[in-house]
Coordinates of C-alpha atoms in Angstrom, one line a residue:
I250 CA -136.8 10.6 -44.6
P251 CA -135.1 14.1 -44.9
T252 CA -135.0 16.1 -41.1
V253 CA -137.4 19.3 -41.7
D254 CA -136.9 22.3 -39.3
A255 CA -139.7 25.2 -39.9
S256 CA -137.8 27.8 -38.6
V257 CA -138.5 31.9 -38.3
V258 CA -137.2 33.2 -41.4
D259 CA -134.8 35.2 -39.1
A260 CA -133.6 31.9 -37.4
E261 CA -131.2 31.3 -39.8
G262 CA -129.4 27.8 -39.8
G263 CA -127.3 25.2 -41.3
G264 CA -126.0 22.0 -41.4
A265 CA -127.6 19.1 -41.9
P266 CA -131.2 19.8 -41.8
T267 CA -133.7 21.9 -43.9
V268 CA -134.1 24.8 -42.5
E269 CA -137.5 26.3 -43.8
G270 CA -138.0 30.3 -43.9
A271 CA -141.1 30.7 -42.4
L272 CA -142.8 33.9 -41.0
L273 CA -142.1 36.3 -37.7
Q274 CA -145.3 37.2 -35.7
T275 CA -147.4 40.1 -37.2
L276 CA -145.1 43.2 -36.3
F277 CA -147.5 46.4 -34.3
S278 CA -146.3 49.5 -32.6
A279 CA -146.9 49.6 -28.5
G280 CA -149.2 52.8 -28.7
L281 CA -150.0 54.2 -25.4
D282 CA -152.0 52.1 -22.2
Q283 CA -150.2 52.4 -19.1
D284 CA -149.1 55.1 -16.2
L285 CA -145.6 56.7 -16.8
P286 CA -142.9 57.6 -14.0
L287 CA -142.5 61.2 -11.8
P288 CA -140.0 62.9 -10.1
E289 CA -140.5 61.0 -6.2
G290 CA -140.6 64.3 -5.1
A291 CA -143.1 64.7 -7.3
L292 CA -145.5 61.6 -6.9
R293 CA -144.6 62.7 -3.0
A294 CA -146.5 65.7 -3.6
L295 CA -149.2 63.3 -5.9
E296 CA -149.9 61.5 -3.1
D297 CA -150.9 64.1 -0.5
A298 CA -153.3 66.0 -2.5
G299 CA -154.7 62.6 -2.3
G300 CA -153.6 60.6 -5.6
I301 CA -155.6 60.5 -9.1
D302 CA -158.7 60.4 -7.4
A303 CA -158.3 63.6 -6.4
G304 CA -158.6 65.3 -9.7
E305 CA -157.0 68.5 -11.5
A306 CA -156.2 69.7 -8.1
A307 CA -153.6 66.5 -7.4
V308 CA -152.2 67.1 -10.6
E309 CA -152.2 70.6 -9.8
A310 CA -150.1 69.6 -6.9
C311 CA -147.9 67.5 -8.5
A312 CA -147.0 70.0 -11.3
A313 CA -146.1 72.9 -9.1
H314 CA -143.7 71.4 -6.9
M315 CA -142.1 70.7 -10.3
R316 CA -141.9 73.4 -11.2
A317 CA -140.6 74.6 -7.8
E318 CA -138.3 72.3 -7.8
G319 CA -136.8 73.7 -12.4
V320 CA -137.2 70.1 -13.5
L321 CA -140.3 70.3 -14.7
P322 CA -139.7 71.6 -18.6
G323 CA -137.0 69.1 -18.5
Y324 CA -139.5 66.8 -17.3
V325 CA -141.8 67.6 -20.1
S326 CA -139.2 67.0 -22.2
D327 CA -137.8 64.1 -21.5
L328 CA -141.4 62.5 -21.1
R329 CA -142.4 63.8 -24.8
V330 CA -139.4 61.9 -26.6
Y331 CA -140.4 58.8 -24.0
L332 CA -143.9 58.9 -25.1
S333 CA -142.5 58.8 -29.0
E334 CA -140.4 56.0 -28.3
L335 CA -143.3 53.7 -26.1
E336 CA -145.7 54.5 -28.3
Q337 CA -144.0 53.5 -31.8
R338 CA -142.3 50.3 -29.9
L339 CA -143.0 47.9 -31.8
F340 CA -143.8 44.1 -30.9
S341 CA -144.3 40.5 -32.4
A342 CA -147.9 39.8 -31.4
G343 CA -149.1 36.0 -31.5
L344 CA -147.8 33.2 -33.4
H345 CA -148.0 32.6 -37.3
V346 CA -149.2 29.9 -38.8
L347 CA -146.9 28.0 -40.9
G348 CA -148.8 28.9 -44.2
S349 CA -150.7 31.3 -43.8
R350 CA -150.9 34.8 -45.7
P351 CA -151.2 37.9 -43.9
D352 CA -154.7 39.7 -43.6
R353 CA -155.4 43.5 -44.4
D354 CA -154.3 44.7 -41.0
T355 CA -151.4 42.4 -40.6
M356 CA -150.4 43.4 -44.6
R357 CA -150.4 47.2 -42.6
S358 CA -148.5 46.6 -39.8
Y359 CA -145.4 45.2 -41.5
L360 CA -144.8 47.9 -44.3
E361 CA -145.5 50.2 -41.7
A362 CA -142.9 48.4 -39.0
F363 CA -140.3 48.6 -42.2
F364 CA -141.3 52.3 -43.5
Q365 CA -141.1 53.6 -40.3
D366 CA -138.1 52.0 -38.3
G367 CA -136.2 53.9 -41.8
D368 CA -133.9 51.0 -42.8
W369 CA -135.1 50.6 -46.0
K370 CA -133.8 53.7 -46.9
Q371 CA -130.3 52.7 -45.6
G372 CA -130.1 49.7 -47.6
N373 CA -129.2 46.0 -46.0
K374 CA -127.1 46.1 -43.1
G375 CA -125.9 42.4 -43.8
S376 CA -124.2 43.2 -46.6
T377 CA -120.2 42.8 -47.0
D378 CA -119.3 46.3 -49.0
G379 CA -120.1 49.6 -48.0
E380 CA -120.6 52.1 -45.5
V381 CA -123.3 53.1 -42.8
A382 CA -124.6 56.7 -41.9
I383 CA -124.9 56.5 -38.4
D384 CA -127.5 59.6 -37.8
D385 CA -127.6 61.5 -34.2
E386 CA -132.0 61.3 -33.9
E387 CA -133.7 60.7 -31.2
E388 CA -135.7 57.1 -31.5
G389 CA -139.1 57.8 -32.3
S390 CA -141.4 57.4 -35.8
R391 CA -140.1 58.5 -38.9
A392 CA -143.3 60.0 -41.0
M393 CA -144.4 57.2 -44.0
P394 CA -142.3 57.4 -47.5
F395 CA -146.0 58.5 -48.8
P396 CA -149.9 59.2 -48.1
E397 CA -152.6 57.5 -47.0
S398 CA -154.4 57.6 -49.6
V399 CA -151.1 55.6 -51.4
M400 CA -151.3 52.9 -49.0
L401 CA -155.3 52.4 -49.2
K402 CA -153.9 51.3 -52.9
V403 CA -150.9 49.3 -51.8
L404 CA -153.4 47.0 -49.2
D405 CA -155.6 47.0 -52.1
G406 CA -154.1 44.7 -54.4
A407 CA -152.6 47.5 -57.0
S408 CA -149.9 47.4 -59.3
E409 CA -146.9 48.8 -58.7
A410 CA -147.4 50.9 -62.8
D411 CA -150.8 51.7 -61.4
V412 CA -150.0 53.2 -58.1
L413 CA -147.4 55.2 -59.4
V414 CA -149.5 56.6 -61.8
F415 CA -151.8 58.0 -59.0
R416 CA -151.6 61.2 -58.9
G417 CA -155.0 61.8 -56.8
D418 CA -153.1 63.3 -53.5
A419 CA -151.7 66.4 -53.2
A420 CA -148.9 64.8 -50.9
I421 CA -147.5 63.2 -53.7
P422 CA -143.9 64.5 -54.8
G423 CA -144.1 66.1 -58.0
Q424 CA -142.2 64.2 -60.7
G425 CA -138.4 65.2 -62.0
T426 CA -138.1 65.8 -58.1
A427 CA -135.7 64.4 -55.9
A428 CA -138.5 63.8 -53.6
F429 CA -140.5 62.0 -56.5
D430 CA -137.7 59.2 -57.1
E431 CA -137.4 58.9 -52.9
Y432 CA -141.3 58.2 -53.2
A433 CA -141.6 55.5 -55.9
G434 CA -138.9 54.1 -54.3
A435 CA -140.7 53.3 -51.2
V436 CA -143.3 52.7 -53.9
R437 CA -141.6 50.0 -55.4
E438 CA -140.5 48.3 -52.6
A439 CA -144.4 48.3 -50.7
C440 CA -145.3 46.6 -53.4
T441 CA -142.7 44.1 -54.0
I442 CA -142.7 43.4 -50.0
R443 CA -147.1 42.7 -50.4
D444 CA -146.6 40.8 -53.1
L445 CA -144.2 38.4 -51.7
L446 CA -145.5 38.5 -48.3
N447 CA -148.3 36.9 -50.3
K448 CA -146.6 34.1 -51.1
N449 CA -146.0 32.7 -47.7
T450 CA -148.3 29.9 -49.2
N451 CA -144.9 28.6 -50.2
E452 CA -144.2 27.4 -46.2
I453 CA -146.2 24.4 -46.6
D454 CA -144.9 23.7 -50.3
G455 CA -141.8 24.0 -48.8
V456 CA -141.7 21.6 -45.9
V457 CA -144.4 19.2 -48.3
A458 CA -141.3 19.6 -50.8
A459 CA -139.0 18.5 -48.6
L460 CA -140.5 15.5 -47.1
S461 CA -140.7 14.1 -51.0
G462 CA -137.0 14.8 -51.2
Q463 CA -137.5 17.5 -53.7
Y464 CA -135.5 20.4 -54.7
V465 CA -136.5 23.6 -52.0
P466 CA -134.6 26.8 -53.3
P467 CA -131.9 28.2 -50.7
A468 CA -132.3 31.6 -49.5
P469 CA -130.2 34.1 -48.0
G470 CA -132.5 34.2 -43.8
G471 CA -132.9 37.7 -41.9
D472 CA -134.9 40.2 -41.1
L473 CA -137.5 41.8 -43.2
L474 CA -136.5 45.3 -40.8
R475 CA -133.0 44.8 -41.2
D476 CA -132.4 43.4 -44.1
G477 CA -135.3 43.8 -46.1
S478 CA -137.4 42.7 -49.0
G479 CA -134.7 40.2 -50.1
V480 CA -134.9 37.6 -47.1
L481 CA -138.7 36.6 -48.5
P482 CA -141.2 34.9 -49.8
T483 CA -140.3 32.3 -46.5
G484 CA -140.2 28.8 -47.6
R485 CA -137.3 27.8 -48.8
N486 CA -134.0 26.5 -46.8
I487 CA -132.7 29.3 -45.5
H488 CA -128.6 29.9 -44.9
A489 CA -125.9 32.1 -43.1
L490 CA -123.5 33.4 -43.8
D491 CA -119.6 32.3 -44.4
P492 CA -118.3 32.8 -41.2
Y493 CA -114.8 33.7 -42.7
R494 CA -116.0 37.9 -43.0
M495 CA -117.3 38.3 -40.3
P496 CA -117.4 41.2 -39.7
S497 CA -119.0 42.7 -42.4
Q498 CA -118.4 46.6 -43.4
V499 CA -121.4 47.5 -41.8
A500 CA -121.4 45.8 -39.2
M501 CA -118.8 47.0 -38.0
A502 CA -119.8 50.9 -38.4
R503 CA -122.7 49.9 -36.7
G504 CA -120.5 47.7 -33.3
K505 CA -118.3 50.4 -33.5
A506 CA -120.7 53.3 -33.4
A507 CA -122.2 51.4 -30.2
A508 CA -119.2 50.9 -29.1
N509 CA -118.4 55.0 -29.0
L510 CA -121.9 55.6 -27.5
T511 CA -121.4 52.9 -24.2
L512 CA -118.3 54.3 -23.5
Q513 CA -119.9 57.9 -23.7
M514 CA -122.7 57.4 -21.5
H515 CA -120.6 55.6 -19.5
L516 CA -117.8 58.7 -19.3
R517 CA -121.4 60.6 -18.3
D518 CA -122.0 58.5 -15.7
N519 CA -118.5 57.7 -13.8
N520 CA -116.8 61.3 -13.5
N521 CA -115.8 61.8 -17.3
L522 CA -114.0 57.7 -16.1
Y523 CA -113.3 55.2 -18.8
P524 CA -114.4 51.3 -18.1
E525 CA -110.8 49.4 -17.5
T526 CA -112.9 46.1 -18.9
V527 CA -116.3 45.8 -20.6
A528 CA -118.3 42.5 -21.2
V529 CA -119.4 41.7 -24.0
N530 CA -122.0 38.5 -25.1
L531 CA -120.8 37.0 -28.7
W532 CA -124.1 34.9 -29.6
G533 CA -123.8 33.4 -32.5
L534 CA -127.9 33.7 -33.7
E535 CA -126.6 37.3 -33.2
A536 CA -123.6 36.8 -34.7
I537 CA -125.5 34.9 -38.0
K538 CA -128.4 37.5 -38.2
T539 CA -126.1 40.7 -37.8
R540 CA -123.5 39.7 -40.0
G541 CA -121.1 40.2 -36.6
E542 CA -122.3 43.6 -34.7
S543 CA -121.7 42.3 -31.7
L544 CA -118.1 41.7 -32.8
G545 CA -117.4 44.6 -34.3
V546 CA -118.6 46.4 -30.7
V547 CA -115.2 44.3 -29.4
L548 CA -112.9 45.0 -31.8
A549 CA -113.6 49.0 -31.3
L550 CA -113.2 49.0 -27.6
I551 CA -109.6 47.4 -27.9
G552 CA -108.9 49.8 -31.3
A553 CA -108.6 47.7 -33.9
F554 CA -110.7 46.3 -37.4
P555 CA -110.6 43.9 -39.6
V556 CA -108.1 43.2 -42.3
V557 CA -109.7 42.0 -45.6
E558 CA -108.6 40.1 -48.5
A559 CA -108.6 40.6 -52.4
T560 CA -111.3 37.9 -51.9
G561 CA -113.5 39.6 -49.2
R562 CA -112.2 37.5 -46.4
V563 CA -111.2 38.9 -43.2
V564 CA -107.7 37.6 -42.5
R565 CA -106.4 39.2 -39.4
Y566 CA -107.6 42.2 -37.3
D567 CA -105.3 44.5 -36.6
L568 CA -104.7 47.1 -33.6
V569 CA -104.9 50.4 -34.4
P570 CA -101.8 52.9 -33.3
L571 CA -102.7 54.4 -29.5
E572 CA -102.4 58.4 -31.2
E573 CA -105.1 57.5 -33.8
L574 CA -107.5 55.6 -31.4
G575 CA -107.0 58.8 -28.6
R576 CA -108.3 57.0 -25.9
P577 CA -107.3 53.8 -23.5
R578 CA -107.6 50.3 -25.2
I579 CA -109.9 49.1 -23.6
D580 CA -109.8 45.4 -21.7
V581 CA -112.6 42.8 -23.1
L582 CA -114.0 40.3 -21.4
A583 CA -115.7 38.1 -24.9
S584 CA -118.4 35.5 -23.3
L585 CA -119.8 33.3 -25.7
S586 CA -122.5 31.3 -26.5
G587 CA -122.0 27.4 -27.5
I588 CA -122.9 27.9 -30.7
F589 CA -120.8 31.2 -31.3
R590 CA -117.7 29.3 -30.0
D591 CA -118.3 26.2 -31.8
S592 CA -119.5 27.7 -35.2
F593 CA -117.2 31.0 -35.8
A594 CA -114.0 28.9 -34.7
N595 CA -111.7 30.9 -37.0
V596 CA -113.4 34.6 -35.6
V597 CA -112.2 33.0 -32.4
E598 CA -108.6 32.7 -33.4
L599 CA -108.0 35.4 -35.0
L600 CA -109.4 37.6 -31.8
D601 CA -107.7 36.3 -29.1
D602 CA -104.9 37.0 -31.5
V603 CA -105.3 40.5 -31.8
L604 CA -105.9 40.3 -27.8
R605 CA -102.5 38.2 -27.2
R606 CA -100.4 41.7 -29.0
A607 CA -103.0 44.0 -28.0
A608 CA -101.4 42.3 -24.0
E609 CA -97.7 42.7 -25.8
A610 CA -98.0 46.1 -27.6
D611 CA -95.4 48.4 -26.1
E612 CA -97.6 50.9 -24.3
D613 CA -98.3 52.6 -21.3
P614 CA -100.5 49.9 -19.4
E615 CA -102.6 53.3 -17.9
M616 CA -103.2 53.9 -21.9
N617 CA -103.8 50.1 -22.8
Y618 CA -106.3 48.3 -19.8
I619 CA -105.4 45.0 -21.6
R620 CA -102.0 44.9 -21.0
K621 CA -102.9 46.4 -17.4
H622 CA -104.1 43.3 -16.2
S623 CA -102.4 40.8 -18.1
L624 CA -99.2 42.2 -16.4
S625 CA -100.8 42.1 -13.1
L626 CA -102.1 38.3 -13.6
L627 CA -98.2 37.7 -14.7
D628 CA -97.3 39.5 -11.6
E629 CA -99.6 36.4 -9.1
G630 CA -98.0 34.1 -10.7
E631 CA -100.4 33.3 -13.9
D632 CA -98.6 32.1 -17.6
L633 CA -98.6 33.6 -20.2
D634 CA -101.8 31.7 -22.3
A635 CA -103.9 32.7 -18.9
A636 CA -102.6 36.6 -18.5
T637 CA -104.0 37.2 -22.0
A638 CA -107.4 34.6 -22.2
R639 CA -109.7 36.9 -23.0
I640 CA -112.4 34.8 -24.7
F641 CA -114.6 32.3 -22.3
S642 CA -117.3 30.0 -23.0
N643 CA -118.9 26.9 -21.3
P644 CA -116.9 24.3 -21.5
P645 CA -116.8 22.1 -24.6
G646 CA -119.7 20.7 -26.1
E647 CA -122.0 22.0 -23.8
F648 CA -124.3 24.8 -23.7
G649 CA -125.6 27.4 -21.4
S650 CA -125.8 28.8 -17.9
L651 CA -127.8 26.5 -16.6
V652 CA -128.8 29.6 -14.2
N653 CA -132.7 29.6 -16.3
E654 CA -132.5 26.1 -15.3
R655 CA -132.1 27.0 -11.5
V656 CA -134.9 29.2 -11.7
T657 CA -137.4 28.1 -13.4
D658 CA -137.2 24.8 -11.0
S659 CA -137.2 27.1 -8.1
S660 CA -133.4 25.6 -6.7
W661 CA -132.2 28.2 -5.4
E662 CA -131.8 29.7 -1.7
E663 CA -129.6 33.1 -2.6
E664 CA -128.9 35.3 -5.6
S665 CA -125.4 35.1 -5.0
A666 CA -125.6 31.3 -5.6
L667 CA -127.3 32.3 -9.7
G668 CA -124.0 34.2 -10.6
E669 CA -121.8 31.9 -9.0
T670 CA -123.5 29.3 -11.2
W671 CA -122.8 31.4 -14.2
A672 CA -119.6 32.0 -13.6
S673 CA -118.5 28.1 -12.7
R674 CA -120.0 27.3 -15.4
N675 CA -117.8 30.4 -18.6
S676 CA -114.6 29.7 -16.3
F677 CA -113.2 27.8 -19.8
S678 CA -111.1 29.9 -21.7
F679 CA -110.4 28.7 -25.9
G680 CA -107.8 30.3 -28.4
K681 CA -104.5 29.5 -29.2
G682 CA -103.5 28.4 -25.6
G683 CA -106.1 25.9 -25.6
R684 CA -110.2 25.3 -26.3
G685 CA -111.9 24.6 -23.0
V686 CA -109.1 25.3 -20.2
E687 CA -110.3 26.0 -16.9
R688 CA -109.4 29.2 -15.8
R689 CA -111.8 30.9 -13.4
N690 CA -108.8 33.2 -11.6
T691 CA -108.6 34.7 -14.8
L692 CA -111.9 35.0 -15.2
D693 CA -112.7 36.6 -11.4
K694 CA -109.7 38.7 -12.2
L695 CA -111.6 40.7 -15.2
M696 CA -115.0 40.2 -13.5
K697 CA -113.8 42.8 -10.5
T698 CA -112.3 45.2 -13.2
T699 CA -115.5 45.3 -15.4
S700 CA -117.9 48.2 -15.2
Q701 CA -119.5 47.4 -18.3
V702 CA -121.8 45.0 -19.9
V703 CA -122.7 44.9 -23.1
Q704 CA -125.7 42.5 -24.9
C705 CA -126.9 43.3 -28.4
L706 CA -130.5 42.5 -29.6
D707 CA -130.9 41.3 -33.1
S708 CA -134.3 40.8 -33.8
V709 CA -137.8 42.6 -32.7
E710 CA -139.0 39.3 -32.3
Y711 CA -137.4 38.1 -29.0
G712 CA -136.7 40.9 -26.4
L713 CA -135.2 40.9 -22.9
T714 CA -138.7 40.3 -21.1
D715 CA -138.7 37.3 -23.8
I716 CA -137.0 33.8 -23.0
Q717 CA -135.0 33.2 -20.3
E718 CA -131.7 33.0 -21.9
Y719 CA -130.6 36.8 -21.7
Y720 CA -130.9 37.0 -17.4
A721 CA -129.6 33.8 -18.0
N722 CA -126.2 34.8 -19.2
T723 CA -126.5 38.7 -18.9
G724 CA -128.3 39.6 -15.9
A725 CA -126.5 36.5 -13.5
M726 CA -122.9 37.7 -15.1
V727 CA -123.7 40.9 -14.0
R728 CA -124.7 38.8 -10.2
A729 CA -121.6 37.4 -10.3
M730 CA -119.1 40.6 -11.0
D731 CA -121.4 42.7 -8.8
D732 CA -120.6 40.6 -5.8
I733 CA -117.3 39.3 -7.1
Q734 CA -116.6 43.7 -6.0
G735 CA -118.4 44.0 -2.8
G736 CA -122.2 44.4 -3.9
E737 CA -122.3 47.5 -4.4
G738 CA -124.1 47.8 -7.9
K739 CA -121.7 49.3 -9.8
V740 CA -122.0 46.9 -12.5
Q741 CA -124.2 48.8 -15.2
A742 CA -125.1 46.8 -18.4
S743 CA -126.2 48.5 -21.2
V744 CA -129.2 46.8 -25.0
V745 CA -127.7 47.9 -28.2
E746 CA -130.9 46.9 -30.6
S747 CA -129.1 46.0 -34.1
Y748 CA -132.8 45.6 -35.9
S749 CA -133.1 49.7 -34.6
R750 CA -132.2 52.6 -37.2
N751 CA -129.8 54.0 -35.1
P752 CA -127.5 51.5 -32.7
R753 CA -127.9 53.6 -29.6
P754 CA -127.1 51.4 -26.4
K755 CA -130.3 51.6 -23.2
K756 CA -129.6 51.1 -20.0
L757 CA -130.6 47.9 -18.7
N758 CA -133.4 48.8 -16.3
D759 CA -134.5 51.7 -18.5
A760 CA -135.0 49.0 -21.7
L761 CA -136.4 46.5 -19.1
R762 CA -139.0 49.4 -18.4
L763 CA -139.7 49.8 -22.1
E764 CA -140.4 46.3 -22.9
Y765 CA -142.7 45.6 -19.4
R766 CA -144.5 48.9 -21.4
S767 CA -144.9 47.9 -24.6
K768 CA -145.4 44.1 -24.1
L769 CA -146.0 42.0 -20.8
L770 CA -148.6 45.2 -19.7
N771 CA -149.4 46.1 -22.9
P772 CA -153.5 45.3 -23.6
K773 CA -153.0 44.9 -27.3
W774 CA -150.0 42.3 -26.5
A775 CA -151.8 41.1 -24.5
D776 CA -154.7 40.3 -25.9
T777 CA -153.4 39.3 -28.9
M778 CA -151.0 36.8 -27.1
V779 CA -154.1 34.7 -25.0
A780 CA -156.2 34.7 -28.3
Q781 CA -153.8 32.1 -29.5
G782 CA -154.9 29.5 -26.8
S783 CA -152.5 27.1 -25.7
G784 CA -149.1 28.8 -27.1
G785 CA -150.0 31.8 -26.2
A786 CA -151.0 31.1 -22.6
F787 CA -147.5 29.5 -22.2
E788 CA -145.6 32.7 -23.7
V789 CA -147.4 34.6 -21.1
S790 CA -146.5 31.9 -18.9
Q791 CA -142.5 32.1 -19.9
R792 CA -142.5 36.0 -19.6
M793 CA -143.6 35.7 -16.3
T794 CA -141.4 33.2 -15.1
A795 CA -138.7 36.0 -17.0
L796 CA -139.8 38.3 -14.6
V797 CA -138.7 36.3 -11.4
G798 CA -134.9 36.0 -13.3
W799 CA -134.4 39.1 -13.9
G800 CA -135.0 40.4 -10.3
A801 CA -133.1 37.3 -8.9
T802 CA -130.0 39.0 -11.0
T803 CA -129.9 42.0 -11.7
K804 CA -133.2 43.1 -8.6
F805 CA -134.6 44.4 -11.8
Q806 CA -138.1 44.5 -8.9
E807 CA -140.7 47.5 -9.4
K808 CA -143.7 46.9 -7.6
W809 CA -146.4 48.7 -10.6
V810 CA -144.9 45.3 -12.8
Y811 CA -146.2 42.8 -9.9
D812 CA -148.8 45.0 -9.5
Q813 CA -150.4 44.8 -13.6
S814 CA -149.2 41.8 -13.8
A815 CA -151.4 40.3 -11.0
E816 CA -154.6 42.8 -12.2
T817 CA -153.7 41.6 -15.6
Y818 CA -153.8 37.7 -15.8
A819 CA -154.4 36.3 -12.2
L820 CA -157.4 39.3 -10.9
D821 CA -158.7 39.7 -13.8
E822 CA -161.6 36.4 -14.4
E823 CA -162.0 36.8 -17.6
M824 CA -158.6 37.3 -18.8
A825 CA -157.8 34.7 -15.8
K826 CA -161.0 32.4 -17.7
K827 CA -158.9 32.7 -21.0
L828 CA -155.7 31.2 -19.5
R829 CA -157.2 28.8 -17.4
D830 CA -159.1 27.2 -20.2
A831 CA -156.5 27.2 -22.8
N832 CA -153.9 26.0 -20.9
P833 CA -154.1 25.2 -16.5
E834 CA -150.4 24.3 -16.1
A835 CA -149.2 28.3 -17.9
F836 CA -151.9 29.7 -15.5
K837 CA -150.7 28.0 -12.6
N838 CA -147.0 29.6 -13.3
I839 CA -148.4 32.6 -13.9
V840 CA -149.8 33.0 -10.7
G841 CA -146.5 30.7 -8.8
R842 CA -144.0 33.5 -10.2
L843 CA -146.1 36.1 -8.1
I844 CA -146.7 34.0 -5.3
E845 CA -142.5 33.8 -5.2
A846 CA -142.1 36.9 -6.1
S847 CA -143.9 38.1 -3.1
N848 CA -142.0 35.4 -0.6
R849 CA -138.8 35.6 -1.7
G850 CA -139.1 39.6 -1.1
M851 CA -138.9 40.9 -4.8
W852 CA -142.6 42.4 -4.7
D853 CA -144.3 43.9 -1.1
A854 CA -148.3 43.2 -2.3
D855 CA -151.0 44.0 -0.5
E856 CA -151.5 40.6 1.4
D857 CA -155.5 40.8 -0.4
V858 CA -153.6 41.0 -3.7
M859 CA -152.1 38.0 -2.1
S860 CA -155.0 36.0 -0.9
Q861 CA -156.6 35.9 -3.7
L862 CA -153.4 34.6 -5.3
R863 CA -153.2 32.2 -3.2
D864 CA -156.4 31.5 -3.7
L865 CA -156.3 30.7 -7.3
Y866 CA -153.2 28.9 -7.4
E867 CA -155.0 26.6 -4.8
D868 CA -158.0 26.1 -7.1
I869 CA -155.9 25.6 -10.6
D870 CA -153.6 22.7 -8.4
D871 CA -156.7 20.5 -7.5
Q872 CA -157.5 21.3 -10.7
L873 CA -154.5 20.1 -12.6
E874 CA -154.5 16.8 -10.0
L875 CA -158.6 16.0 -9.6
G876 CA -159.7 17.0 -13.5
S877 CA -161.6 19.6 -14.2
V878 CA -165.7 18.9 -13.0
S879 CA -164.0 18.2 -9.6
A880 CA -161.7 20.8 -9.0
Q881 CA -165.2 23.2 -9.9
R882 CA -166.9 21.0 -7.0
L883 CA -163.5 22.0 -4.9
A884 CA -163.3 25.1 -5.7
E885 CA -166.7 26.3 -5.0
I886 CA -166.6 24.2 -1.8
N887 CA -163.5 26.2 -0.6
R888 CA -164.9 29.7 -2.0
A889 CA -167.7 29.5 0.4
Q890 CA -165.6 28.4 2.8
R891 CA -163.4 31.3 2.9
K892 CA -166.9 33.0 2.5
K893 CA -168.3 32.1 5.3

């Protein structure tokens, strides 16, 4: 019997199993529902005037303080940009049911996400040829390329020809103009996407065909927002890419832009000083989906470019001359996931080769930090292989940092233990000097000189707060580096959203705040996820574990996130009942993680809130141990005793 993996269409695979492409969950804009941060002095002025309950008088006092400090105009400008980004931020809602066809609202959400992201005009980011223009616009919504009346016709199922001949709206451009050509292209793409999404029933047909030993048509995997309609319809046998063509020209262009923007951000924050070492996570699935954007970041930082032969294959990475580069070569700690390590051995060898040549280049060490650090390691007695090692991962044949296992099991006392767990699991170098050679001294040397960590996000489906691997790697890496540098918090992390129109990096804490506001603490996300029953409750539970993971590794311990999480998922009786009934184990974990955060000093919770959480935990624990009927009676007795 063949193996069939029904996987989301952007989780590309290969090898023996038939990988059945399924649709990404419904995409929504986050909207605006939650509060926004005020400068500290303005917040004090607001509280001194009686807080929010004091109404307009308190708001006026807050504004007066900001005006007196001269920060009001800048704050209003920043607020406008932030509100725009938050309102338009996409998230995947609920869980996709295999073989289900999108309803009208879901179809609208897909089309709005695709067109307002803007990539429909840019073309396929994953193509192996052509360049990509990186514009300097701030992130935010773009207007739909056609009016609402045209959207309604598309949603009603009108044919492409009928939509194009429609002239009943003054907003439709006149024929024979460049604007009409763009409009017509958007209409054709919208109708194509609509028709292909309506073929989702092929997902079931594909599974049945595979289990019957029949032919399942192949197709490239990818992301609808990033790669367009070519990834549709779902239900086909998806494949990844040719590893000998990484990075693609588009991925290299975007990676170079992300690297330059990261360096600019570091210069602004550090008195115009370049970082000597930047750590970059290279993950297998991200590389597959983006055709190597994170690899492009690494090459751009060290000042290198791919050499492509006539067949399109990348045969070598060459160094850009320092005069042309115009800045120092930045040393790089490349941290590989197990999938990248095993799937892209050719890339590892090419990358190790160019890093070794950079270390041996006849250049001023103050303009070549790779050489500077290699010479220092040689002076300490390391051999050439160890001095030039820059590519690290888990031991051969093993996967993961194990940090998420420790957080999930609560089997840690000091935060430094999580950083040490990451370092001990990722101290094995790969390259021409050996595959999986433990070189902890080299890793420590690189960690001591690292001031910036870069993490690429490849899909809107799973962000920093959605799965455990991000804090278990990026977060734990920051923890390890900060600890080895004295715990002063000098190591910064930036996040590059590869699915966005621009590869503009965000500071890690800013990205986390955006995600928590737009997902976990967004009523639209919460209601849609919890409505999925047991699976939705599990997803909420996983994010609460990740919240503790980020708090432990990067000290992201902002009170408002914990306060609102408790209010939304534990203290709201209706929501708590839905979660408890759907998945009592998940609800127990939600409440338990909040209690753990308080006990570990991550959350300064009000005692009344903690008392309620402890009571909830006791009740759900009894339910799981005794069964729902006995536990309900015991809960009634406990409540009566507490009240008495």
